[in-house]
PDB file of C-alpha atoms in Angstrom:
ATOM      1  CA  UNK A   7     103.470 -24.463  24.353  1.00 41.00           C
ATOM      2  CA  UNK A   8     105.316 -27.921  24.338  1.00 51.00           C
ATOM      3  CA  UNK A   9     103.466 -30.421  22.545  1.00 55.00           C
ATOM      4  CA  UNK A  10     103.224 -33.527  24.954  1.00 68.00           C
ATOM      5  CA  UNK A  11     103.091 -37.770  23.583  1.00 73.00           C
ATOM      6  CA  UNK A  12     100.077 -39.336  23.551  1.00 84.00           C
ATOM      7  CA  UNK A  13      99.469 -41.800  26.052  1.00 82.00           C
ATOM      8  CA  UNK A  14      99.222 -45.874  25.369  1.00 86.00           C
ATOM      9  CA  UNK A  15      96.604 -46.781  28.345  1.00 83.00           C
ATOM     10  CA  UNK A  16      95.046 -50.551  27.086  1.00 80.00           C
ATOM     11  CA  UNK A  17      94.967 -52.370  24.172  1.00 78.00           C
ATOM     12  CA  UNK A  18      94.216 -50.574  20.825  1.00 79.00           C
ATOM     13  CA  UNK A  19      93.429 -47.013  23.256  1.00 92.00           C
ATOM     14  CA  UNK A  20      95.801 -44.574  23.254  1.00 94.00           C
ATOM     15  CA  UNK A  21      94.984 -40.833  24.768  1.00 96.00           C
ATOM     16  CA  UNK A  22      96.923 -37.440  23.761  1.00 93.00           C
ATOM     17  CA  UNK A  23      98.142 -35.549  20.617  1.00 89.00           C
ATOM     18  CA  UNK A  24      96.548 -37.016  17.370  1.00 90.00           C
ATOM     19  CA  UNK A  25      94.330 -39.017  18.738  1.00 94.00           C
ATOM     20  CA  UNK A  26      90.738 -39.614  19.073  1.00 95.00           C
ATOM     21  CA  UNK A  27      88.657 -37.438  21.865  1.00 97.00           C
ATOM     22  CA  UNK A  28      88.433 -40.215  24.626  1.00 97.00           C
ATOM     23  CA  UNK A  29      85.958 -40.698  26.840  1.00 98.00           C
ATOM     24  CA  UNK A  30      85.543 -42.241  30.454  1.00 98.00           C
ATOM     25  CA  UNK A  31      82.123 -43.067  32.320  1.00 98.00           C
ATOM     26  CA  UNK A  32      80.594 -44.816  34.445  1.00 98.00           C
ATOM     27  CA  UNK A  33      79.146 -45.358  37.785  1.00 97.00           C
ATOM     28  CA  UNK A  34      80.538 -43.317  40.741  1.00 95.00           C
ATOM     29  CA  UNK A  35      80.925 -46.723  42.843  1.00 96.00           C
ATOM     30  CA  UNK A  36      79.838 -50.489  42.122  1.00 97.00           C
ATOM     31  CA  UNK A  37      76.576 -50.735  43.795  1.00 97.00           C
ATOM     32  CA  UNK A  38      76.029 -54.404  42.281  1.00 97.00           C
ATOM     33  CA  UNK A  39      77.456 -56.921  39.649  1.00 98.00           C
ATOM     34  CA  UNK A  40      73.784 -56.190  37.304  1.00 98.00           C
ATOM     35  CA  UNK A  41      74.038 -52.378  37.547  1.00 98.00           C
ATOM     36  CA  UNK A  42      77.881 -52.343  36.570  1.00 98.00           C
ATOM     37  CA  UNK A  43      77.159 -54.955  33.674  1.00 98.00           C
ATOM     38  CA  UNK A  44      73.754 -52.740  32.139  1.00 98.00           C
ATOM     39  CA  UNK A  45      75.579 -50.076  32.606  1.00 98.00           C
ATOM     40  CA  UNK A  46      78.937 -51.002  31.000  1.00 98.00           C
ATOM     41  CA  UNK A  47      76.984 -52.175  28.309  1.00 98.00           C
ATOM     42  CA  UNK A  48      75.093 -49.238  26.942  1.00 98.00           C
ATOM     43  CA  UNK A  49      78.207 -47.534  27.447  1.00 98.00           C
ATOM     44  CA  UNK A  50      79.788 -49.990  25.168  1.00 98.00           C
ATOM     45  CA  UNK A  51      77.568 -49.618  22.727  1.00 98.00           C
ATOM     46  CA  UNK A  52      77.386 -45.980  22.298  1.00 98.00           C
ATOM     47  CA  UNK A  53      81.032 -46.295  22.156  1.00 98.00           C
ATOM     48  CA  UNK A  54      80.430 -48.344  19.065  1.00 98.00           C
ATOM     49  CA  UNK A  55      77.719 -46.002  17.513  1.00 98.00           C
ATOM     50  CA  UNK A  56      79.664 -42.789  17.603  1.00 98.00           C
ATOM     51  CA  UNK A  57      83.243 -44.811  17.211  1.00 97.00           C
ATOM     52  CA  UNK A  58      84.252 -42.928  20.479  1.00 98.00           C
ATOM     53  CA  UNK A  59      87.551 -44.855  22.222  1.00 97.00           C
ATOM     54  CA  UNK A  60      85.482 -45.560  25.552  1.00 98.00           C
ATOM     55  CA  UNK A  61      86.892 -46.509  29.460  1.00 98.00           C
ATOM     56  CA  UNK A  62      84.604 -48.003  31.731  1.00 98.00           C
ATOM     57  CA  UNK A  63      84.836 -46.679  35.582  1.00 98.00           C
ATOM     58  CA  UNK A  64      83.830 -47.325  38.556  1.00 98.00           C
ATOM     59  CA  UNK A  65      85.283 -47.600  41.722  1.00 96.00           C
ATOM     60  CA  UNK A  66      85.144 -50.190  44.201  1.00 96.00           C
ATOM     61  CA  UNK A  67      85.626 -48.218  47.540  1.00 92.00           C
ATOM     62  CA  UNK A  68      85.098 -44.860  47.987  1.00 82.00           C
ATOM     63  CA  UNK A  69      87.195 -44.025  51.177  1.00 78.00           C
ATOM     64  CA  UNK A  70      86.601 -40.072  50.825  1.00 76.00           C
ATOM     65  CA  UNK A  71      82.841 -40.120  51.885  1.00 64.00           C
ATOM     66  CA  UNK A  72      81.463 -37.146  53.194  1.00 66.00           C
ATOM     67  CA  UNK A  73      79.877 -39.389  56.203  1.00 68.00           C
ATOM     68  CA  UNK A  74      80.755 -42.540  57.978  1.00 74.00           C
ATOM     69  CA  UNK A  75      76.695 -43.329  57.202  1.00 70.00           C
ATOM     70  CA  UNK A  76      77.895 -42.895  53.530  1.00 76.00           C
ATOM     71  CA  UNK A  77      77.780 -46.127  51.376  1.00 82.00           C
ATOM     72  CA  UNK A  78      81.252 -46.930  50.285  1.00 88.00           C
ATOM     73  CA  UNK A  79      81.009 -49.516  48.211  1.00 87.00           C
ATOM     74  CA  UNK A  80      81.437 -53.684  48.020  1.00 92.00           C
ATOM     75  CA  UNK A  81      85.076 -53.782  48.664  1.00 94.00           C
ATOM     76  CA  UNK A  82      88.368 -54.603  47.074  1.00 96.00           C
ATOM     77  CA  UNK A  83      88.039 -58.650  45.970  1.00 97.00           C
ATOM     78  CA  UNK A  84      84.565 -58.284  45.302  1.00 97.00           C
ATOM     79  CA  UNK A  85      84.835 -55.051  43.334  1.00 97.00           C
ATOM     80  CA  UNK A  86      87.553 -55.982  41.432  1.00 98.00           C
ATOM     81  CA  UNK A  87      85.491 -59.145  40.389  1.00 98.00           C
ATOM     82  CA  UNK A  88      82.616 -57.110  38.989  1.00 98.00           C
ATOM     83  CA  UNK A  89      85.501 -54.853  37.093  1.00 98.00           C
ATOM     84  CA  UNK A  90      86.480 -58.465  35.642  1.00 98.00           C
ATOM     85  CA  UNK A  91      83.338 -59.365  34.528  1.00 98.00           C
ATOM     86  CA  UNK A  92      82.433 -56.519  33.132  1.00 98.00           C
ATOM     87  CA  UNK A  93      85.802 -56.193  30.547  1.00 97.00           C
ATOM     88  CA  UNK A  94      84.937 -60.201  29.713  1.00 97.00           C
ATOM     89  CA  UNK A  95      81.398 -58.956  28.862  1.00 98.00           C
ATOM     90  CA  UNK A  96      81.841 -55.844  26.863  1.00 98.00           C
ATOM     91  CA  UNK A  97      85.271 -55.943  25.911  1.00 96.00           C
ATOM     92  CA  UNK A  98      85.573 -52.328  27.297  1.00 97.00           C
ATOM     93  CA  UNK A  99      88.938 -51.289  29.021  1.00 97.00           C
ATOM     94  CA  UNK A 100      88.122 -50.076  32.878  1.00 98.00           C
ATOM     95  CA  UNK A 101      89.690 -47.986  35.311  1.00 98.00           C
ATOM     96  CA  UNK A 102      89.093 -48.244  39.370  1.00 98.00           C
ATOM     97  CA  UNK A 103      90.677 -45.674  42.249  1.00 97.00           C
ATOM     98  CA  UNK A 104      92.950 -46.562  44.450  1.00 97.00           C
ATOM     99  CA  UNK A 105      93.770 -45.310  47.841  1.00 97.00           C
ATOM    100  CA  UNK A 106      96.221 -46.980  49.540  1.00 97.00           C
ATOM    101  CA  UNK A 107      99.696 -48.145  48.211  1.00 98.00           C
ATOM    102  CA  UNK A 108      99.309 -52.093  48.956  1.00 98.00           C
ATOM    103  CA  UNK A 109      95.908 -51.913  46.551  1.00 97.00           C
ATOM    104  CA  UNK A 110      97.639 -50.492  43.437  1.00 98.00           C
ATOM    105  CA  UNK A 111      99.508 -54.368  42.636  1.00 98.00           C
ATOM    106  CA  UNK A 112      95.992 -55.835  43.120  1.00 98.00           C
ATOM    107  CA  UNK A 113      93.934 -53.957  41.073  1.00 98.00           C
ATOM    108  CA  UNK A 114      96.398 -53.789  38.439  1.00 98.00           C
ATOM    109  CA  UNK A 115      96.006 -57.600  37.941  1.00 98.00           C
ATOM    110  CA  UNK A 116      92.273 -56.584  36.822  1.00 98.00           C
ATOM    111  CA  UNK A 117      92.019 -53.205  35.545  1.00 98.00           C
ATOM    112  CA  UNK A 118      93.822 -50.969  32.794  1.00 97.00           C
ATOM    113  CA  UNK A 119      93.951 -47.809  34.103  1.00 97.00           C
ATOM    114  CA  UNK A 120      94.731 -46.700  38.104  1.00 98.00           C
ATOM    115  CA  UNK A 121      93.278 -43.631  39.467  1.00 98.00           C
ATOM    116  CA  UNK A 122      94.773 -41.612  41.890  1.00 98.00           C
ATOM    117  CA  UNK A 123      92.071 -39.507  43.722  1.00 97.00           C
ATOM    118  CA  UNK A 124      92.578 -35.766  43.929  1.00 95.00           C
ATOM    119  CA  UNK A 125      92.998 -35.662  47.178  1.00 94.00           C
ATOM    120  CA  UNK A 126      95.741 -38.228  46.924  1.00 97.00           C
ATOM    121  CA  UNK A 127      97.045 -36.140  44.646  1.00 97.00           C
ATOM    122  CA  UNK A 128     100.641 -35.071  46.724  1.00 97.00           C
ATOM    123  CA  UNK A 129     100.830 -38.691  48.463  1.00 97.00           C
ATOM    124  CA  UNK A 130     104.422 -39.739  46.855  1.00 98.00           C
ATOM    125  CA  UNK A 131     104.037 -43.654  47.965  1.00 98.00           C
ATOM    126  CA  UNK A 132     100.506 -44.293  46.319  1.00 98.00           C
ATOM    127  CA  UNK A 133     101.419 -42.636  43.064  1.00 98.00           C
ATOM    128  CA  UNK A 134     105.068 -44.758  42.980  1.00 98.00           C
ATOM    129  CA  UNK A 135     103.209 -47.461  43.484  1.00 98.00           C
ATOM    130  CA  UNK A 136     100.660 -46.903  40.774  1.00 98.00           C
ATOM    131  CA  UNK A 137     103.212 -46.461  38.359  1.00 98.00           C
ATOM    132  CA  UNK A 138     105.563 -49.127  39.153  1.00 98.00           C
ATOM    133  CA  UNK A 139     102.788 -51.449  38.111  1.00 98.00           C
ATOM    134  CA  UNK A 140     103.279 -50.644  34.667  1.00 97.00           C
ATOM    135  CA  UNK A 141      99.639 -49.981  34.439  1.00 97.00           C
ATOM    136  CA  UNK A 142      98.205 -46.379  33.074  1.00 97.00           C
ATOM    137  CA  UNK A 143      98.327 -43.923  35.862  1.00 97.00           C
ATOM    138  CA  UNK A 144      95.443 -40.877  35.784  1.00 98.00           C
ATOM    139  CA  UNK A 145      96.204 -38.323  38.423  1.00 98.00           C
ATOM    140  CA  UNK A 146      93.494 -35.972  39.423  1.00 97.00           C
ATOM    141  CA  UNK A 147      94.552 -32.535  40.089  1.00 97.00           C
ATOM    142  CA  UNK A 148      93.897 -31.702  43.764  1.00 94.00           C
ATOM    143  CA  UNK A 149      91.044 -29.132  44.155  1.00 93.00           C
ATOM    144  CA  UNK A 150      93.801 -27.313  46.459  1.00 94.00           C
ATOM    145  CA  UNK A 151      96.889 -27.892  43.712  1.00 96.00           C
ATOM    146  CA  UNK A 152      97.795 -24.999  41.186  1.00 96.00           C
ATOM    147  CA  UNK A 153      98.167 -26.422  37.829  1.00 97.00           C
ATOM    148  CA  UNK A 154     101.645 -25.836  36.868  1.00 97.00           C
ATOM    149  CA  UNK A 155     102.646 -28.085  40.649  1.00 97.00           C
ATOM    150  CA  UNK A 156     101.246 -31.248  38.813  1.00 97.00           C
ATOM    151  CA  UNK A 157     104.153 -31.183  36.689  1.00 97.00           C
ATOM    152  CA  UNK A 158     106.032 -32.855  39.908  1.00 97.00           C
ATOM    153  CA  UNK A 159     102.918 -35.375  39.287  1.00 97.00           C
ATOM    154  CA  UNK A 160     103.950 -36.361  36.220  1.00 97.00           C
ATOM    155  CA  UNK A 161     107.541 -36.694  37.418  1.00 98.00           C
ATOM    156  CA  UNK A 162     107.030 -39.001  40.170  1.00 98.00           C
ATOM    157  CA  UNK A 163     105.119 -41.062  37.685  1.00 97.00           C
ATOM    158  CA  UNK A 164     107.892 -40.908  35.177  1.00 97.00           C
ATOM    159  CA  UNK A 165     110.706 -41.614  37.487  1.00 97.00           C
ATOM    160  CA  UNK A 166     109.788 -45.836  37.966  1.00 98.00           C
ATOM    161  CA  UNK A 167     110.041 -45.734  33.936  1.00 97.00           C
ATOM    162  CA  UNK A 168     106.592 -45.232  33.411  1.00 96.00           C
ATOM    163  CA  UNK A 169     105.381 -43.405  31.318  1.00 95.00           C
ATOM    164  CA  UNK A 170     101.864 -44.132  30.592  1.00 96.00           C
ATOM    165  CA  UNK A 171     100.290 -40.988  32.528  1.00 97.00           C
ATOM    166  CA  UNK A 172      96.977 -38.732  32.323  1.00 97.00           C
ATOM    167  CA  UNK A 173      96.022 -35.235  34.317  1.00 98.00           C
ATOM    168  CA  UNK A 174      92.000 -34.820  34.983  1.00 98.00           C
ATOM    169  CA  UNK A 175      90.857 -31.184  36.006  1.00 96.00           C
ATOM    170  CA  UNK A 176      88.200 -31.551  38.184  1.00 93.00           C
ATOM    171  CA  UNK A 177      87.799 -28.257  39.653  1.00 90.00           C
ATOM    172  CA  UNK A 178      89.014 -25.748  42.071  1.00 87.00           C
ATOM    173  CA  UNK A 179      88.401 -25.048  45.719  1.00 83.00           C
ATOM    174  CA  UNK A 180      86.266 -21.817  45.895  1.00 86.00           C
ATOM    175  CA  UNK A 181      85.469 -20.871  49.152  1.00 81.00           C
ATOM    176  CA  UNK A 182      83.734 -23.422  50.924  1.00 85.00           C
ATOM    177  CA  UNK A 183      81.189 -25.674  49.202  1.00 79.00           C
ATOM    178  CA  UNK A 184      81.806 -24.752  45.734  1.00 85.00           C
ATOM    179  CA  UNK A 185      84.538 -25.330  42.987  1.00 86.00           C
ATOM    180  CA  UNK A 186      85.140 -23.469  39.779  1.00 90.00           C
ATOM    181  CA  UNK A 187      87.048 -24.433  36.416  1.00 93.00           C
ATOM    182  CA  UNK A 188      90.198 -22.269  35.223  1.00 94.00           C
ATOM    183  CA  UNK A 189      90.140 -23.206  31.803  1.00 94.00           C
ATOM    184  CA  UNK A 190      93.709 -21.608  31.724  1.00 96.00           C
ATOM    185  CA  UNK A 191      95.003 -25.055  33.830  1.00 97.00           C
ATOM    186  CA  UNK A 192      94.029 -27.455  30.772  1.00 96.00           C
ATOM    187  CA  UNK A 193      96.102 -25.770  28.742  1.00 94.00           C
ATOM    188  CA  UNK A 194      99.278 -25.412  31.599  1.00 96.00           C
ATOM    189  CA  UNK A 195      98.985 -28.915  32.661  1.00 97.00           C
ATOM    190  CA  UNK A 196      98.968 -30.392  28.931  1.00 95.00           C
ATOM    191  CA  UNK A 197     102.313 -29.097  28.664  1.00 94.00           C
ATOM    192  CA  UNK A 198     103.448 -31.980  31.225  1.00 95.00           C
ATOM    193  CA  UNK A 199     100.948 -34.981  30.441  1.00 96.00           C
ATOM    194  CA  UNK A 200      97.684 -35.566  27.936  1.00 96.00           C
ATOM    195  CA  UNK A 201      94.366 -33.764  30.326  1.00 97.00           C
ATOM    196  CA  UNK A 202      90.990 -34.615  30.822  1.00 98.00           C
ATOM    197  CA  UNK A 203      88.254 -33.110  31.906  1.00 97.00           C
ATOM    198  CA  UNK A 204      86.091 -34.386  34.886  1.00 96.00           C
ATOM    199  CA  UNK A 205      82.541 -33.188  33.627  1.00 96.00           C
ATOM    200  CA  UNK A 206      80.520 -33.868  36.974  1.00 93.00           C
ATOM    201  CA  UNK A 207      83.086 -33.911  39.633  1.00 90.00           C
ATOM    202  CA  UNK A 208      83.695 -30.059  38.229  1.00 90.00           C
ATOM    203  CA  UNK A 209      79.831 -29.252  38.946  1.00 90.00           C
ATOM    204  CA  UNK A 210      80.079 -30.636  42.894  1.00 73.00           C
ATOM    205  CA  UNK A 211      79.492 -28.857  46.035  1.00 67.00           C
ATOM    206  CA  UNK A 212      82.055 -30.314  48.290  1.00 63.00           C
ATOM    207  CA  UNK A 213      80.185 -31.017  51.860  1.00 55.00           C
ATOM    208  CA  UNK A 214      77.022 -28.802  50.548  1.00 47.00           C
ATOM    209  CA  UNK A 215      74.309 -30.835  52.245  1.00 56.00           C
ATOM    210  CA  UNK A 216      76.275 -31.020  55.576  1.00 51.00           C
ATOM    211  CA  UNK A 217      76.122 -35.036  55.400  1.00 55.00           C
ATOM    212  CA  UNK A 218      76.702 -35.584  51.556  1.00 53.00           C
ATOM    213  CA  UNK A 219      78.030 -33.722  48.628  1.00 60.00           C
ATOM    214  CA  UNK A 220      75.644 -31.458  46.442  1.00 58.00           C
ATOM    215  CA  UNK A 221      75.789 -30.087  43.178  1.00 67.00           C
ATOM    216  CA  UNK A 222      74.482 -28.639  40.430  1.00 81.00           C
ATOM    217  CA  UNK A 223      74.251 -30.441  36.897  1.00 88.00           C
ATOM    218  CA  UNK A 224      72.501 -27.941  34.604  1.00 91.00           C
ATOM    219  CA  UNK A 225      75.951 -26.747  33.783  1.00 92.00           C
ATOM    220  CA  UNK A 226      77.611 -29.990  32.203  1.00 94.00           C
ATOM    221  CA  UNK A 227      77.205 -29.527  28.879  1.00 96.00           C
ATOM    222  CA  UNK A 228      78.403 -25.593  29.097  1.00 95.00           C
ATOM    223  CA  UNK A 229      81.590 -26.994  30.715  1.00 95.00           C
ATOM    224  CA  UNK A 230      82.013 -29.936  29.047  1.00 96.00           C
ATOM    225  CA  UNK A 231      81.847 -27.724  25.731  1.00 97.00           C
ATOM    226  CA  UNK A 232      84.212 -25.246  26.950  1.00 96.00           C
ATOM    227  CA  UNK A 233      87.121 -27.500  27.892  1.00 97.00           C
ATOM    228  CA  UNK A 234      86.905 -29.761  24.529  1.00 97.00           C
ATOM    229  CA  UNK A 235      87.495 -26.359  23.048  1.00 95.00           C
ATOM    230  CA  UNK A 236      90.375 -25.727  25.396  1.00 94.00           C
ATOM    231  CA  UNK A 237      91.879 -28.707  23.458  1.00 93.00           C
ATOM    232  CA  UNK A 238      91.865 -31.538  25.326  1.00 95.00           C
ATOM    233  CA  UNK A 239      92.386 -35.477  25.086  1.00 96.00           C
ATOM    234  CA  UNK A 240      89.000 -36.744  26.890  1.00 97.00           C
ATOM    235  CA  UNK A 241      85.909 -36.235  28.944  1.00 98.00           C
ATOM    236  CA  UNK A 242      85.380 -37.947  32.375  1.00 97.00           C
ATOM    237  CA  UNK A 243      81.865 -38.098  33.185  1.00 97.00           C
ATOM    238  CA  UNK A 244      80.143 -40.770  36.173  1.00 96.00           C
ATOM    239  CA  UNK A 245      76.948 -41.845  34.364  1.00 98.00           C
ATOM    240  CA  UNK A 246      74.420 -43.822  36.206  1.00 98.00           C
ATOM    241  CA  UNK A 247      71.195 -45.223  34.851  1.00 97.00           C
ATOM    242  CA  UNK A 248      68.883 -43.373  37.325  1.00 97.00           C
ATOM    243  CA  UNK A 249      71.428 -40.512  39.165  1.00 95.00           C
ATOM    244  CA  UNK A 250      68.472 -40.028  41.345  1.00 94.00           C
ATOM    245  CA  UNK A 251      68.794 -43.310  42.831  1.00 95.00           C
ATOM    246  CA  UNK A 252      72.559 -43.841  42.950  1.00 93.00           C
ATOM    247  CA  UNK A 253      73.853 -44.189  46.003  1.00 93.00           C
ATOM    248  CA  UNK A 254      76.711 -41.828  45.564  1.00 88.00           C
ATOM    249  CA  UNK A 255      76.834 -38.529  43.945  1.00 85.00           C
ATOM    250  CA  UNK A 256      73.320 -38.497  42.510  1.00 88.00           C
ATOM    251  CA  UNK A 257      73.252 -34.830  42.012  1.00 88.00           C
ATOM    252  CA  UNK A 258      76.003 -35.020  39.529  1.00 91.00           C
ATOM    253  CA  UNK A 259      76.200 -38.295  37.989  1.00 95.00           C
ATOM    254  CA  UNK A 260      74.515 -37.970  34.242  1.00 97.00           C
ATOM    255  CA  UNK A 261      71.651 -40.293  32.711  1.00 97.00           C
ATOM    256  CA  UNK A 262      72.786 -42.084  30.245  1.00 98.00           C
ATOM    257  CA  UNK A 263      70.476 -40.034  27.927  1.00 98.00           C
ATOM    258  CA  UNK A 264      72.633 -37.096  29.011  1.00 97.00           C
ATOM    259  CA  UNK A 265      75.714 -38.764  28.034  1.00 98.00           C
ATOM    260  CA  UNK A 266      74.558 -39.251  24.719  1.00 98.00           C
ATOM    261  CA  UNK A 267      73.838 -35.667  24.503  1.00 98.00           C
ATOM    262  CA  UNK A 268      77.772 -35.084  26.397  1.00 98.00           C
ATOM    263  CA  UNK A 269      79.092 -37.226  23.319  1.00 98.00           C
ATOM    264  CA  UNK A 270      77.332 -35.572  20.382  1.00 98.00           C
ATOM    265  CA  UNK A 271      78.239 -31.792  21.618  1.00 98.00           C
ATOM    266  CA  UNK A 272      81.569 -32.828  22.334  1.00 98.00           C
ATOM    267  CA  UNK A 273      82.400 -34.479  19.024  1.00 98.00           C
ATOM    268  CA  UNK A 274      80.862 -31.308  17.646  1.00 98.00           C
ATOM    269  CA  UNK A 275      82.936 -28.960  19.390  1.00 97.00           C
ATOM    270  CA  UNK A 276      85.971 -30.860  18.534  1.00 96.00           C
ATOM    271  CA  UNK A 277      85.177 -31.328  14.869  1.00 96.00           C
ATOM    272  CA  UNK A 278      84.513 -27.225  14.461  1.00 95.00           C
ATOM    273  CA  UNK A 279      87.607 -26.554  16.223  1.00 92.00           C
ATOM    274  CA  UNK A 280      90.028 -28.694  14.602  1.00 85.00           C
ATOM    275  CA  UNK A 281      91.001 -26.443  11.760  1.00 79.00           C
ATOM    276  CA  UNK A 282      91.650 -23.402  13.733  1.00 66.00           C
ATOM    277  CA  UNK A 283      92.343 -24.098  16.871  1.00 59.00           C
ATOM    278  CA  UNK A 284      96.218 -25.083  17.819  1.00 56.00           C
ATOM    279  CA  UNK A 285      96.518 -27.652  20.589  1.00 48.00           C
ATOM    280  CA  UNK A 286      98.960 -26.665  23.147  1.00 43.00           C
TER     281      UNK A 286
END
């Protein structure tokens, strides 16, 4: 299979072929200023004990909530302030979603890396406007989108004269309330763009408690070690420093004792894999 570049996406952090296994993590959304900051710092740090390159991520509205009673976040300005304080405090690059075209210019003043959210995935104007910022564009793969259709993704990305652009997996509509990984579309879609792996959006249960998303977490680590073994160029996990409490997604964001344990297996994986296994 073609052999795709590796991606430039901040300062001294480049993702793709020949690089380091990257990593992103963080808190689903910003629930305050001290949460984002402890957080982002033992983040930072493990990035510095296992030399891992490291984004930090969180997002500052989260318009696809499961309920209108759903907590969405603090907001645009305010969110994007945290984001600010956070890369003065830990040096750490960071990457926020966007959802709406007139946000991308915004956010791009603070953060390194735009998100487009999967089910954004197929909205032409959001992504042209992520990627005429010059900023580092990730595209998540719609739950509904067949691997080998992100390919147009990448092109609408490509076509401003951009070319700083990443794929995440995250999953597959499965019926109803459940999503599955093909590890066949990490390889397909690394043909068009460097791909990472979304660790704990892959374990959701879209809708599964009828007001709020469920999911089931005792599978990270099996997934997380499959698709580093697949061959791809970073892991994606929302960490939170008690998932019990968060106030989004706290049956599937990871401890930050289990993202220790996420880095160590991965780096394992990788290293045992390296000799024999050809990249596609």
């Amino acid at each position: 299979m073609k052999r795709v570049a590796a991606c430039p996406v901040a300062d001294r952090l480049t993702i793709g072929e020949g690089q380091p296994l990257a990593f992103i993590a963080g808190p689903c959304v910003l629930e305050s200023l001290e949460l984002a900051l402890d957080t982002a710092g033992a983040l930072a740090e493990m990035a510095r004990e296992y030399g891992i390159p490291l984004i930090f991520k969180s997002s500052f509205d989260k318009a696809n909530r499961s309920s209108l009673a759903s907590f969405r976040g603090p907001g645009l300005e305010t969110g994007l302030s945290w984001l600010a304080e956070v890369k003065k405090a830990t040096g750490l690059p960071v990457l926020t979603d966007v959802h709406e075209p007139w946000q991308a210019e915004r956010a791009a003043e603070v953060v390194d890396v735009l998100q487009v959210p999967a089910f954004l995935c197929r909205q032409t104007d959001l992504i042209l406007a992520c990627a005429r910022t010059g900023k580092a564009v990730n595209v998540k793969k719609g739950q509904f989108m067949a691997p080998d259709d992100m390919k147009n993704v990448v092109q609408k990305v490509t076509s401003t004269g951009n070319t700083a652009v990443t794929l995440t997996e995250r999953g597959s509509s499965f019926g109803y309330h459940n999503l599955v990984v093909d590890l066949r579309s990490l390889a397909i879609m690394r043909q068009f763009a460097p791909v990472i792996f979304d660790v704990t959006h892959s374990l959701q249960l879209p809708g599964g408690l009828g007001h709020a998303t469920a999911g089931d977490k005792q599978f990270f680590l099996h997934l997380a070690r499959g698709a580093v073994a697949c061959g791809i160029d970073g892991l994606f996990a929302e960490v939170h420093p008690q998932p019990e409490k968060a106030l989004s997604d706290p049956t599937t964001q990871l401890s930050l004792p289990e993202f220790r344990k996420l880095i160590e297996q991965a780096l394992a994986v990788r290293a045992a894999v390296a000799p024999f296994t050809e990249r596609p």
